[in-house]
Short mmCIF file of C-alpha atoms and ligand atoms in Angstrom, two decimals:
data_model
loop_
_atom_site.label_atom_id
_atom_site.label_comp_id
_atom_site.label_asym_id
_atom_site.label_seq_id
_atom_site.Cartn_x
_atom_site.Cartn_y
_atom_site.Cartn_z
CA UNK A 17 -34.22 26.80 49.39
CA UNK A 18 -33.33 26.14 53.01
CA UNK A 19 -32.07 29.14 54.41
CA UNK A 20 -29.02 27.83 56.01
CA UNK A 21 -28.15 25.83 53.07
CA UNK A 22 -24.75 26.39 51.48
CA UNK A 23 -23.28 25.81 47.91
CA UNK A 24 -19.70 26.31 46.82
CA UNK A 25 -19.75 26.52 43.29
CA UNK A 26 -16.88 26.81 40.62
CA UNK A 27 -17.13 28.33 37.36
CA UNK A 28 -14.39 26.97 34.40
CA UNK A 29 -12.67 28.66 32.23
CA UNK A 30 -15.08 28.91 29.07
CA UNK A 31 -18.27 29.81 31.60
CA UNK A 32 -16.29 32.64 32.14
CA UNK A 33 -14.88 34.04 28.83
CA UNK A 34 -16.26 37.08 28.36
CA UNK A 35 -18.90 39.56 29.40
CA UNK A 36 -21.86 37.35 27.60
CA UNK A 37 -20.53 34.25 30.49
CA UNK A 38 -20.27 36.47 33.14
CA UNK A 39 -23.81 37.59 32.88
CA UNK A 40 -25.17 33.56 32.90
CA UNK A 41 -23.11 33.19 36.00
CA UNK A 42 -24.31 36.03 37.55
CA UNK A 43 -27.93 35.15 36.77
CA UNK A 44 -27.28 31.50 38.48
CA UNK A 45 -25.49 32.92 41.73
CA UNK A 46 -28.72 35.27 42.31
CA UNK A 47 -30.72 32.83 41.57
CA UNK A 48 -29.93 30.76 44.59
CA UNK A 49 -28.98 32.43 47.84
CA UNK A 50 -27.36 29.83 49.22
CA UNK A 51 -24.60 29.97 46.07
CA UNK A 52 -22.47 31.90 49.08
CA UNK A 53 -19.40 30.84 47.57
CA UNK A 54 -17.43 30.71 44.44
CA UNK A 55 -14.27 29.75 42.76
CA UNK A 56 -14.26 31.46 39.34
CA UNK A 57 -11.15 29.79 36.35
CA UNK A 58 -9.04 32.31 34.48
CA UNK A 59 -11.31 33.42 31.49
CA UNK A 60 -10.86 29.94 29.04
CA UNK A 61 -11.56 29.77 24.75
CA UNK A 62 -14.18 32.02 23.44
CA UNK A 63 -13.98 29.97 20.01
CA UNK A 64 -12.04 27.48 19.04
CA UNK A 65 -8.27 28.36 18.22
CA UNK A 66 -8.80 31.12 20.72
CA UNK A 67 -6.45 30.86 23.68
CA UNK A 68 -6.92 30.33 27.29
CA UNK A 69 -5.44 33.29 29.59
CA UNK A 70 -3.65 31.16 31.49
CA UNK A 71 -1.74 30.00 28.36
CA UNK A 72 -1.23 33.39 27.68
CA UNK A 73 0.32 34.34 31.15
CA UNK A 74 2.52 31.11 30.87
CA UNK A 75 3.35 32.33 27.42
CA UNK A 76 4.25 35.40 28.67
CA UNK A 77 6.71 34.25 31.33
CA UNK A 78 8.53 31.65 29.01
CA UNK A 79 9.08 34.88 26.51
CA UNK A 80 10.56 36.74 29.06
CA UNK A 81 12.50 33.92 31.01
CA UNK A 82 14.36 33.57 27.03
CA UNK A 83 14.77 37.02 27.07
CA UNK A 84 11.85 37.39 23.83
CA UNK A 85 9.23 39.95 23.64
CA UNK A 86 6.86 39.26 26.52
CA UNK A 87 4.80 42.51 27.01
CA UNK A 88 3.23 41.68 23.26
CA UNK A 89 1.61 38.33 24.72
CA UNK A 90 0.89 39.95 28.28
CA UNK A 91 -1.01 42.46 26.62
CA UNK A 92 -3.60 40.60 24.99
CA UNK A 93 -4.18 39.16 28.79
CA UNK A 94 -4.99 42.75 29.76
CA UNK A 95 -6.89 43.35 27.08
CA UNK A 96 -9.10 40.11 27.73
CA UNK A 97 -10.25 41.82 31.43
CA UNK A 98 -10.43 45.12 30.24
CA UNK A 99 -12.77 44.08 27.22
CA UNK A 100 -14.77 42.42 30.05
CA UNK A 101 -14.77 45.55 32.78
CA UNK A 102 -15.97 47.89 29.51
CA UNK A 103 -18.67 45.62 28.32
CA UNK A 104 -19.84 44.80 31.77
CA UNK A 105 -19.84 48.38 32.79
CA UNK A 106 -17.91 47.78 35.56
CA UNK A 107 -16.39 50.35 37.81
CA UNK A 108 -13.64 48.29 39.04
CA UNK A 109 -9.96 48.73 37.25
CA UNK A 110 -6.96 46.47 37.15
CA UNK A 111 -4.15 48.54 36.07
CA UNK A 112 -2.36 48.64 39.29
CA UNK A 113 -2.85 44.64 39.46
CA UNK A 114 -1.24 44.77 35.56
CA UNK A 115 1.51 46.72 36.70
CA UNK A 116 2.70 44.88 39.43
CA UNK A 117 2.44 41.76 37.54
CA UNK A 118 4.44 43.86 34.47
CA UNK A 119 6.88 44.01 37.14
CA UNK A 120 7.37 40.80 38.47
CA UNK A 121 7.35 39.19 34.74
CA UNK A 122 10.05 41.30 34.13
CA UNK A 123 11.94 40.56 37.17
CA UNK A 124 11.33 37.01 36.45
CA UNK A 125 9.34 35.29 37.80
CA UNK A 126 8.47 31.68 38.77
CA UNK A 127 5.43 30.19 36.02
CA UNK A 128 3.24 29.27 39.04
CA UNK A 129 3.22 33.12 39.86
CA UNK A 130 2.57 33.71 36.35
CA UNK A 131 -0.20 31.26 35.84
CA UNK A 132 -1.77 32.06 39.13
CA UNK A 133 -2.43 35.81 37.76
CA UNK A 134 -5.44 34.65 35.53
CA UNK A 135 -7.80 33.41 38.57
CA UNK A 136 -6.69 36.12 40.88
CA UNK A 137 -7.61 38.66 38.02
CA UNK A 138 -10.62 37.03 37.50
CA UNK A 139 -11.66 36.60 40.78
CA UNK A 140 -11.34 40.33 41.62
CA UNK A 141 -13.29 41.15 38.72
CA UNK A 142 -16.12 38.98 39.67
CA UNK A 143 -16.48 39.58 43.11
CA UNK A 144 -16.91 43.33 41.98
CA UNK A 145 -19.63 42.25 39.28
CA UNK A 146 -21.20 39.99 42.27
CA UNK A 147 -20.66 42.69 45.33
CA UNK A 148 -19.43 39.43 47.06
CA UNK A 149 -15.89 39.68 49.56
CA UNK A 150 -12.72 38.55 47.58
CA UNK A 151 -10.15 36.36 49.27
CA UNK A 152 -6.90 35.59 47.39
CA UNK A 153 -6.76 32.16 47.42
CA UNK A 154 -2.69 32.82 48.67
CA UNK A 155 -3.98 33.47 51.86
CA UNK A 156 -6.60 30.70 52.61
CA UNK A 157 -4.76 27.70 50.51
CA UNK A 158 -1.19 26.24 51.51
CA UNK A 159 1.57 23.83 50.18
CA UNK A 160 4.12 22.55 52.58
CA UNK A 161 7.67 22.40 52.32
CA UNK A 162 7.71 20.21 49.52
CA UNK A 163 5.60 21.68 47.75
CA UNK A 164 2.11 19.32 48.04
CA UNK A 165 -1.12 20.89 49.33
CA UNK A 166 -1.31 20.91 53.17
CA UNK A 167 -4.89 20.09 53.74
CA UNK A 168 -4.74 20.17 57.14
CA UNK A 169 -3.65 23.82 57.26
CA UNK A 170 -6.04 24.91 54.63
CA UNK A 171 -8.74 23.23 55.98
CA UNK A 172 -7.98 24.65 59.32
CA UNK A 173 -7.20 28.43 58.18
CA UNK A 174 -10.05 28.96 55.19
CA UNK A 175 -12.76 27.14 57.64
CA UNK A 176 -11.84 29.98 59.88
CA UNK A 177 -11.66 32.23 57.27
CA UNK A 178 -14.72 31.72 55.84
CA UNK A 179 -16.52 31.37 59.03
CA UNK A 180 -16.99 34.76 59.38
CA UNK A 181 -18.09 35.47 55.22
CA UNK A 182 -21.61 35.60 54.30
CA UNK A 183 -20.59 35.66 50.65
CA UNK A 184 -16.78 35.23 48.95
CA UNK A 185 -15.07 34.64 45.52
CA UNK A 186 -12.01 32.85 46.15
CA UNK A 187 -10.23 32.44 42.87
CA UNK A 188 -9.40 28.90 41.82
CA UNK A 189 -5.98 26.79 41.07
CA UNK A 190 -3.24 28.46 43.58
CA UNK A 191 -2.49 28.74 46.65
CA UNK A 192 0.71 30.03 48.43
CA UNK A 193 4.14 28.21 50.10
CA UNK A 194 5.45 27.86 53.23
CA UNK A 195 7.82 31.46 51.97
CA UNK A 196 4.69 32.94 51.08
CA UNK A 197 5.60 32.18 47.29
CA UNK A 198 3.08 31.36 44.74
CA UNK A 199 2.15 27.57 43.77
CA UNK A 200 -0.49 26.40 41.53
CA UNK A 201 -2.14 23.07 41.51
CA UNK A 202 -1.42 21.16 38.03
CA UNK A 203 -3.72 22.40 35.09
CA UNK A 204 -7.28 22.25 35.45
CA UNK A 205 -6.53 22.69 39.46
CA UNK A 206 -9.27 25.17 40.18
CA UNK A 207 -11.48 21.83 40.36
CA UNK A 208 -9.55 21.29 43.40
CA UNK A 209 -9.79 24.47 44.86
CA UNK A 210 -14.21 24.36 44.80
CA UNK A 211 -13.12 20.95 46.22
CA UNK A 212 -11.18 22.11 49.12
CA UNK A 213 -14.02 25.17 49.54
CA UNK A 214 -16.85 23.25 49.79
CA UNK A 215 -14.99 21.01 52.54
CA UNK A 216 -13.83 23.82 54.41
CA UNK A 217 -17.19 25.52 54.58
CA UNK A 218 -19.02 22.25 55.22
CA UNK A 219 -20.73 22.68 52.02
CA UNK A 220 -24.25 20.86 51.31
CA UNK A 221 -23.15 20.30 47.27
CA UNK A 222 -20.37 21.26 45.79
CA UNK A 223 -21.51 22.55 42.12
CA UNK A 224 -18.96 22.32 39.50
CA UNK A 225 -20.93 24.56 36.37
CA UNK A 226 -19.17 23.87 32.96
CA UNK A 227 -19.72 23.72 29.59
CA UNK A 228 -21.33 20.40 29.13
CA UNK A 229 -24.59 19.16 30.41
CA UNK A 230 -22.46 17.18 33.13
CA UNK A 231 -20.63 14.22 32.65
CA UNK A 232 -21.14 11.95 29.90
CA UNK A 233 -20.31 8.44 29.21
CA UNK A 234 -17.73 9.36 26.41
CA UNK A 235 -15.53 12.39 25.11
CA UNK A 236 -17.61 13.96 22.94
CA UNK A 237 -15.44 14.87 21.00
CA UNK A 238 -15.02 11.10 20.14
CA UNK A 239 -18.22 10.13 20.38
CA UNK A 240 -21.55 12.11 18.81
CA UNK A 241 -23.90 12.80 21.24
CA UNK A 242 -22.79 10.50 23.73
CA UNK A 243 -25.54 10.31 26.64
CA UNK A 244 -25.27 12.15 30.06
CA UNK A 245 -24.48 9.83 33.38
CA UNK A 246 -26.91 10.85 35.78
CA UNK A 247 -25.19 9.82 38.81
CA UNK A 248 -21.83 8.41 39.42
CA UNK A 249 -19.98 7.42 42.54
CA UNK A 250 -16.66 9.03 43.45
CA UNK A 251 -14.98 5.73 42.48
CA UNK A 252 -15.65 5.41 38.98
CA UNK A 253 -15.46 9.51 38.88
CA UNK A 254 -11.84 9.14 39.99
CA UNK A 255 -10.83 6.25 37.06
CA UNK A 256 -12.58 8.27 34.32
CA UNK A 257 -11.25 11.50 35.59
CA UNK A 258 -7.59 9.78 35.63
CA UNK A 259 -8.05 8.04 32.46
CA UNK A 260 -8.65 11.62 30.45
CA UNK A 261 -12.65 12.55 30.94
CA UNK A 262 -11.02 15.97 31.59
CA UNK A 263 -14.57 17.36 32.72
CA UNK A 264 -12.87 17.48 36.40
CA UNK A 265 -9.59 17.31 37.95
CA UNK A 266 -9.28 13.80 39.26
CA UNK A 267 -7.61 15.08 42.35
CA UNK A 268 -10.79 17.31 43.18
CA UNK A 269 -12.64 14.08 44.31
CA UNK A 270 -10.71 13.47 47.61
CA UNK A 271 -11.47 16.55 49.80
CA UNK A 272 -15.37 15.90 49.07
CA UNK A 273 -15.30 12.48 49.05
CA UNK A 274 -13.57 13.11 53.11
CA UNK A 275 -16.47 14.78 54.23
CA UNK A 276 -19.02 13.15 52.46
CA UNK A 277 -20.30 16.31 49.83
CA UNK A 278 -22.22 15.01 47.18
CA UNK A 279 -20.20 17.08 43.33
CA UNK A 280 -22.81 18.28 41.18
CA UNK A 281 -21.18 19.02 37.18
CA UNK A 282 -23.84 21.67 35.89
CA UNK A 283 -23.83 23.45 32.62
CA UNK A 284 -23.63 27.07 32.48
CA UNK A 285 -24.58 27.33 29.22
CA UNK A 286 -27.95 25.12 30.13
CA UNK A 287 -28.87 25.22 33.86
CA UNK A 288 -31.83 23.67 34.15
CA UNK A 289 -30.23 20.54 32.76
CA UNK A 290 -30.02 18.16 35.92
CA UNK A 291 -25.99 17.17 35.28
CA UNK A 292 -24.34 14.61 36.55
CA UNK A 293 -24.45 14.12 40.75
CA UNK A 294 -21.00 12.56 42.20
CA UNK A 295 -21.98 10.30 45.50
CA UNK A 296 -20.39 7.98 47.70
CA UNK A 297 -22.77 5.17 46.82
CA UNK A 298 -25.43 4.09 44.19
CA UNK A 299 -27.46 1.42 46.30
CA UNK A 300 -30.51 3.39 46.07
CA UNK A 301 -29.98 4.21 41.78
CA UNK A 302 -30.08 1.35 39.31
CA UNK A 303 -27.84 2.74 36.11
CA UNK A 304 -29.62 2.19 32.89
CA UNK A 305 -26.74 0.24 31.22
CA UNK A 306 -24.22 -1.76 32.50
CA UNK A 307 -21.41 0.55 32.01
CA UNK A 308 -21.04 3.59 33.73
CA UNK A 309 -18.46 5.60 30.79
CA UNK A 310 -15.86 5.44 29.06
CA UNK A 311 -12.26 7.20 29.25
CA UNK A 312 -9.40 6.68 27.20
CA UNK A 313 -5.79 8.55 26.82
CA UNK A 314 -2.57 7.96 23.94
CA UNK A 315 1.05 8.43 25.17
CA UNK A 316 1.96 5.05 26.71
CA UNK A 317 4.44 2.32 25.92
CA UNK A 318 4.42 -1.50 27.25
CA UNK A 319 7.68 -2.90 28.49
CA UNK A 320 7.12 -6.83 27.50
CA UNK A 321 8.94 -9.28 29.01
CA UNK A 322 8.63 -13.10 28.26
CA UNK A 323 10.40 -15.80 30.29
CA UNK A 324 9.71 -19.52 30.75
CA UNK A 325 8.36 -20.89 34.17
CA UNK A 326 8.74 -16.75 35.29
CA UNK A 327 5.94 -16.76 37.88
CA UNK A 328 8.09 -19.92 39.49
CA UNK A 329 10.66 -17.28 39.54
CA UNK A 330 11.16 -15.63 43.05
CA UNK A 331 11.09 -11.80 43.16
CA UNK A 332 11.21 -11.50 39.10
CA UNK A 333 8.46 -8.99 39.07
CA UNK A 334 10.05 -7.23 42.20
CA UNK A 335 13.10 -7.20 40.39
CA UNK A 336 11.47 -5.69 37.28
CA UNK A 337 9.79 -3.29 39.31
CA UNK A 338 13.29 -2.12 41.04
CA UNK A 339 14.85 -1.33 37.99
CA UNK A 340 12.18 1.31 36.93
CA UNK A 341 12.10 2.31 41.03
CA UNK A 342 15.74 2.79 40.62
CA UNK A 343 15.25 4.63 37.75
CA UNK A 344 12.17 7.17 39.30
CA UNK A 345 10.13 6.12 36.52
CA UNK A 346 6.39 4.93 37.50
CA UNK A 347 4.22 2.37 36.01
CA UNK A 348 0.75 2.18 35.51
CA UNK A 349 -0.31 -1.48 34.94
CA UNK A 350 0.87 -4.27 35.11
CA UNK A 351 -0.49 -7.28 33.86
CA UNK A 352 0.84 -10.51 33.53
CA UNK A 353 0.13 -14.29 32.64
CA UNK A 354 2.34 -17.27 33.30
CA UNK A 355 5.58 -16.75 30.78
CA UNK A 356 4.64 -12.83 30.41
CA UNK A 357 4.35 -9.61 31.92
CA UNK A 358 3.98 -6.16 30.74
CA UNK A 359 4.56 -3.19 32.51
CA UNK A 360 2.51 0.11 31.16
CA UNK A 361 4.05 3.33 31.54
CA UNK A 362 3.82 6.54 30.37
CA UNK A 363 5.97 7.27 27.09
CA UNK A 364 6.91 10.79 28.60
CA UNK A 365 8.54 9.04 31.69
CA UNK A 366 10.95 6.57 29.65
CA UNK A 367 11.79 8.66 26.93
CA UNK A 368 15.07 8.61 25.86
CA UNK A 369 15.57 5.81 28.68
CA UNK A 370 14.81 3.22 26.49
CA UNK A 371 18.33 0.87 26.45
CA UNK A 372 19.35 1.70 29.65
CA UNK A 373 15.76 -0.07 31.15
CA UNK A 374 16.56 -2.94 28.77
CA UNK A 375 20.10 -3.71 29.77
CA UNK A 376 19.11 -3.47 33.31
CA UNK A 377 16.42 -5.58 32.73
CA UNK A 378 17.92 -7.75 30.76
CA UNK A 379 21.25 -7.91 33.24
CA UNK A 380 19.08 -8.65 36.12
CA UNK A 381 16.33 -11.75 35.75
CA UNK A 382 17.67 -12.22 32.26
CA UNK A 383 14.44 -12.88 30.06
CA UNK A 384 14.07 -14.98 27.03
CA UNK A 385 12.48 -11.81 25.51
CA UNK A 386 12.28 -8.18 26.28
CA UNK A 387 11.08 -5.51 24.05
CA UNK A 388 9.20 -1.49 24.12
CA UNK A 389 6.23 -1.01 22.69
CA UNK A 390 5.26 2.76 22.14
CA UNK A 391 2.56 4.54 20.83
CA UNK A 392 -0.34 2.83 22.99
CA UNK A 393 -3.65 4.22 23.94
CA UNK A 394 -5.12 2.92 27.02
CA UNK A 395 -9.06 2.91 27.37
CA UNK A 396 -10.95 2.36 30.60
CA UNK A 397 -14.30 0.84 30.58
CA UNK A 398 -15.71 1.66 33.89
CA UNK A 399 -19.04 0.83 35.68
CA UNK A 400 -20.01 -0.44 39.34
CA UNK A 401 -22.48 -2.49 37.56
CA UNK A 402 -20.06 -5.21 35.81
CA UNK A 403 -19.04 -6.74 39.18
CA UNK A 404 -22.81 -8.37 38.96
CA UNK A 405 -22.93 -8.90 35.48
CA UNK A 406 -21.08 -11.80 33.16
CA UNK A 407 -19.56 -11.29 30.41
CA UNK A 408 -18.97 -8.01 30.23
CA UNK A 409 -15.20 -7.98 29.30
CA UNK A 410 -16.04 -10.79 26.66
CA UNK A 411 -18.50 -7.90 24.74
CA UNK A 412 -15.61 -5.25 25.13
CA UNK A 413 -13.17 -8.04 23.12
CA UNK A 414 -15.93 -9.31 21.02
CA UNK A 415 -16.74 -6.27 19.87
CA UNK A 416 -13.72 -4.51 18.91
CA UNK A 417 -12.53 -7.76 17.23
CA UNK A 418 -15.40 -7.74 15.28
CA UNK A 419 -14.13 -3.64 14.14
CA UNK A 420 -10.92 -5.10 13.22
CA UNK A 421 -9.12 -3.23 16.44
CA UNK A 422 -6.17 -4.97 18.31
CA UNK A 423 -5.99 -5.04 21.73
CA UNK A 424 -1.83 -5.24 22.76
CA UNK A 425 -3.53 -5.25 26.44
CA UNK A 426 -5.70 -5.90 28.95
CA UNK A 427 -5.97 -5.39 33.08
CA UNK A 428 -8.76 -6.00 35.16
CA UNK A 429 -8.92 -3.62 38.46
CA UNK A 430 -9.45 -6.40 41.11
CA UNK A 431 -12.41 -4.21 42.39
CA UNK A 432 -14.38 -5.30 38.98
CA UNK A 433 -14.75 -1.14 38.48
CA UNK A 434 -13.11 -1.15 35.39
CA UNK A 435 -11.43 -2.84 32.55
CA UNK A 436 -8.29 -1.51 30.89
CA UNK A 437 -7.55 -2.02 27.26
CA UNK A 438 -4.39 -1.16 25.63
CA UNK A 439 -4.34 -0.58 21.70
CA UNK A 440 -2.50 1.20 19.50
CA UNK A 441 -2.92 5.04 18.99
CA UNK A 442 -4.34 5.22 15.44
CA UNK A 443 -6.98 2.87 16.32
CA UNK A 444 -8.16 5.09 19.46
CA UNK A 445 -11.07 7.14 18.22
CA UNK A 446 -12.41 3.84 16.69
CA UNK A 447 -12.12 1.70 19.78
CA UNK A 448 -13.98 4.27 22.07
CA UNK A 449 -16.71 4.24 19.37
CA UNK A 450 -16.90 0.44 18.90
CA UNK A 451 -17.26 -0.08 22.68
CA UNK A 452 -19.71 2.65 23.22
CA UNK A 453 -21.95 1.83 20.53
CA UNK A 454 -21.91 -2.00 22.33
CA UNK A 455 -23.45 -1.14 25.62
CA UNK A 456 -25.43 2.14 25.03
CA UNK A 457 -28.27 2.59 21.86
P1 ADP B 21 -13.90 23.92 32.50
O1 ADP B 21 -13.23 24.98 31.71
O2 ADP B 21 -15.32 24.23 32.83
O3 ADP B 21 -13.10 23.47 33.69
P2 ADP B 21 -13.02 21.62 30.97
O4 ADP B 21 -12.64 22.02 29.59
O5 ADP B 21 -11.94 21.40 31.95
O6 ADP B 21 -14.07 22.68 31.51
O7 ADP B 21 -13.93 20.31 30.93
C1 ADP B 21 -15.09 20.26 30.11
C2 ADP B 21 -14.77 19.56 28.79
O8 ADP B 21 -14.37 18.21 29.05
C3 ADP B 21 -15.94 19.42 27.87
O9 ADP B 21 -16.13 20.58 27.10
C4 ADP B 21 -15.57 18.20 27.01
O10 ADP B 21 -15.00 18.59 25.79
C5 ADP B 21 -14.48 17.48 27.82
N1 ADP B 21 -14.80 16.06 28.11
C6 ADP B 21 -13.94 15.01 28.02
N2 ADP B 21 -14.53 13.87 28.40
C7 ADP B 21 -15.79 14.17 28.76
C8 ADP B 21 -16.90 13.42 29.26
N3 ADP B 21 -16.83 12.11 29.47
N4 ADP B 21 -18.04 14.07 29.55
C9 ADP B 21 -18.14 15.42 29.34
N5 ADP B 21 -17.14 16.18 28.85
C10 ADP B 21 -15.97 15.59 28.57
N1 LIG B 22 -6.81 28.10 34.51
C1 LIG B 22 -6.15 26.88 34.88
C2 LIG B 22 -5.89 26.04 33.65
O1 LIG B 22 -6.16 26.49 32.54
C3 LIG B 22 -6.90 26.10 35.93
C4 LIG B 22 -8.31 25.70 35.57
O2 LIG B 22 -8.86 26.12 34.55
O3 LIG B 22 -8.89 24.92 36.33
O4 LIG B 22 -5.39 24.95 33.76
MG1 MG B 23 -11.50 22.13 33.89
#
């Protein structure tokens, strides 16, 4: 390794559960000197049905915010990093850190704070276990007044920061406000955080070490086996990250992306397995199959509206579109054909809004038909490779007629990345399957 080569790697939740993870991670960190720095998760599932830390710690403050027994919940948090210190053999201790955090839960305090604890814990813990500086992320990451990340702060204050470290642990997911308060990214945020590391340090790779063998080209918990992408760009990343490959934080892509770091996802658990490398273009790689993966998520509805001669119409989709403005709610697609359009949103955001964005609908461009579909999964084929080849959306439909599955949708990104399907919930697992099994064995 080059000696002035530097890595920022982050370690999720489940490569850091216990004292067995810990060791792996410390094996991989030695292993490469320029591994200078690292963004460790709250400790994650040791088994399935366990729970993650930071659902504990959020647990924890929602008991206490009611007024409920807290400390029981808080305690098994404790117990997590002291179970870790004792089997590590670590000289380090946390009860001060418990007790203050004992105190502020009590107090009440906000769930960002409360959340936030699991990575700082964490990180102090594993800078001790690494003999490696810690710097709480509060004082090197920043939200503005509003509340969204200020990159140009943290950028400017943990490049400085870190200028000056050989080796840190800066623990992942939070950073602090402009009133020095805590705020945390949204879950899975400590993606973001290696992100905003590896640009700040003018990182040669940013390695993101979890527990899969990188990213591959389906859940696998959908489909069996499903094989590993070698390399993706940052583009079709960003769409399966969106669309539910959880694997990363889809907001992790931009800070890299900006300065041009390649992502590499790496398996703790196997690290001699090559992973999956994140670049800003393929020219030089041909992909093996036409598709690059495929992503999926439930919890949509379609607003469908049908009018005669409606693209004649002046401003009807506008004025569709103003009524949901009007109403804060977002939309996700929108497809549309001569009589028809749809507008996809997210179930969550028109719950319980359902008549009021008909009647206003209905009282504004007056359509011959208007109705809400819920209960839609949307599934995103993606792959830089179907701009060049025919047919491909014809084999998506094809095939999934063939398996007896419905599409209620379809949207084609007019960059020929990706094709959206809609179809309903219960036939999900099934579609993902049908369309995998088409363009990969
Ligand atoms: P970490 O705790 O390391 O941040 P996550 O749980 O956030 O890990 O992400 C890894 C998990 O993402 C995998 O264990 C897998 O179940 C899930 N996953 C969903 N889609 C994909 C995909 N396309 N490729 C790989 N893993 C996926
Ligand atoms: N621990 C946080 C979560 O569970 C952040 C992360 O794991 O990236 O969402
Ligand atoms: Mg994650």
């Amino acid at each position: 390794m080059t000696d002035n080569m530097k890595k920022v790697v982050k370690f999720g939740g489940s490569s850091l559960a216990d004292a067995g993870q810990f060791a792996k991670v410390k094996e991989i960190i030695m292993a490469d000197s320029a591994r200078r720095f690292v963004v460790p998760s709250a400790p994650g599932k040791r088994f399935s049905g366990d729970t993650k830390v930071t659902d504990l710690l959020l647990n924890s403050q929602a008991a206490s915010s009611k007024g409920e027994d807290w400390e029981s919940i808080f305690s098994i948090a404790e117990d997590r990093y002291r179970g870790i210190i004792a089997d590590l053999g670590l000289s380090v201790s946390l009860e001060d850190e418990f007790a203050v955090i004992r105190e502020n839960l009590k107090k009440g305090c906000t769930k960002d704070y409360a959340a936030s604890r699991g990575e700082y814990l964490n990180g102090i813990l594993l800078a001790d276990y690494l003999g490696y500086e810690f710097i709480d992320a509060a004082s090197v990451v920043f939200f503005d007044k509003d509340g969204n990340f200020d990159a140009a702060k943290t950028n400017r204050v943990m490049g400085h920061v870190l200028e000056s470290c050989e080796n840190a642990v800066i623990p992942g997911f939070f950073g602090s406000g402009v009133n020095g308060e805590v705020i945390t990214f949204s879950r899975g945020g400590s993606d973001i955080t290696g992100a905003i590391v590896a640009r700040a340090v003018c990182a040669d790779v940013y390695e993101n070490w979890t527990d899969v063998s990188g990213f591959l080209m389906a859940d696998p918990r959908i489909v069996e086996n499903p094989k590993p992408i070698n390399i993706i760009t940052y583009r079709e990343l960003r769409e399966l990250a969106y669309m539910g490959a959880s694997v990363l934080h889809e907001d992790a892509i931009f800070p890299v992306k900006m300065a041009g770091i390649p992502i590499n996802i790496k398996n703790t658990n196997d690290p001699s397995a090559s992973g999956t490398r994140i670049v800003a273009t393929t020219e030089q790689y041909q992909n093996e199959y036409i598709i690059t993966g495929i992503a999926g998520k439930k919890g949509f509805s379609l607003i469908n509206i049908e009018k005669d001669m409606m693209n004649s119409e002046l401003g009807f989709g506008m004025n569709v579109l103003k009524v949901l403005c009007d109403m804060g709610i977002s939309f996700e697609h929108l497809p549309s054909g001569i009589d028809t359009m749809s507008v996809v949103v997210a179930e969550s955001a028109v719950k319980g809004k359902e008549r009021d964005i008909l009647s206003r609908i209905s009282a504004l461009v007056s359509p011959d038909n208007i109705d809400i579909e819920k209960g839609i999964a949307l599934i995103a084929v993606v792959g830089r490779g179907m701009i060049r080849t025919q047919g491909t959306a014809c084999r998506v439909f094809d095939s999934l007629a063939r398996e007896g599955v419905n599409i209620r949708m379809i949207d084609q990104g007019s960059s020929e990345l990706n094709i959206i399907i809609g179809v309903e919930e219960k036939d999900f697992d099934a579609a993902i399957r049908t369309i995998y099994n088409e363009f990969v064995s």
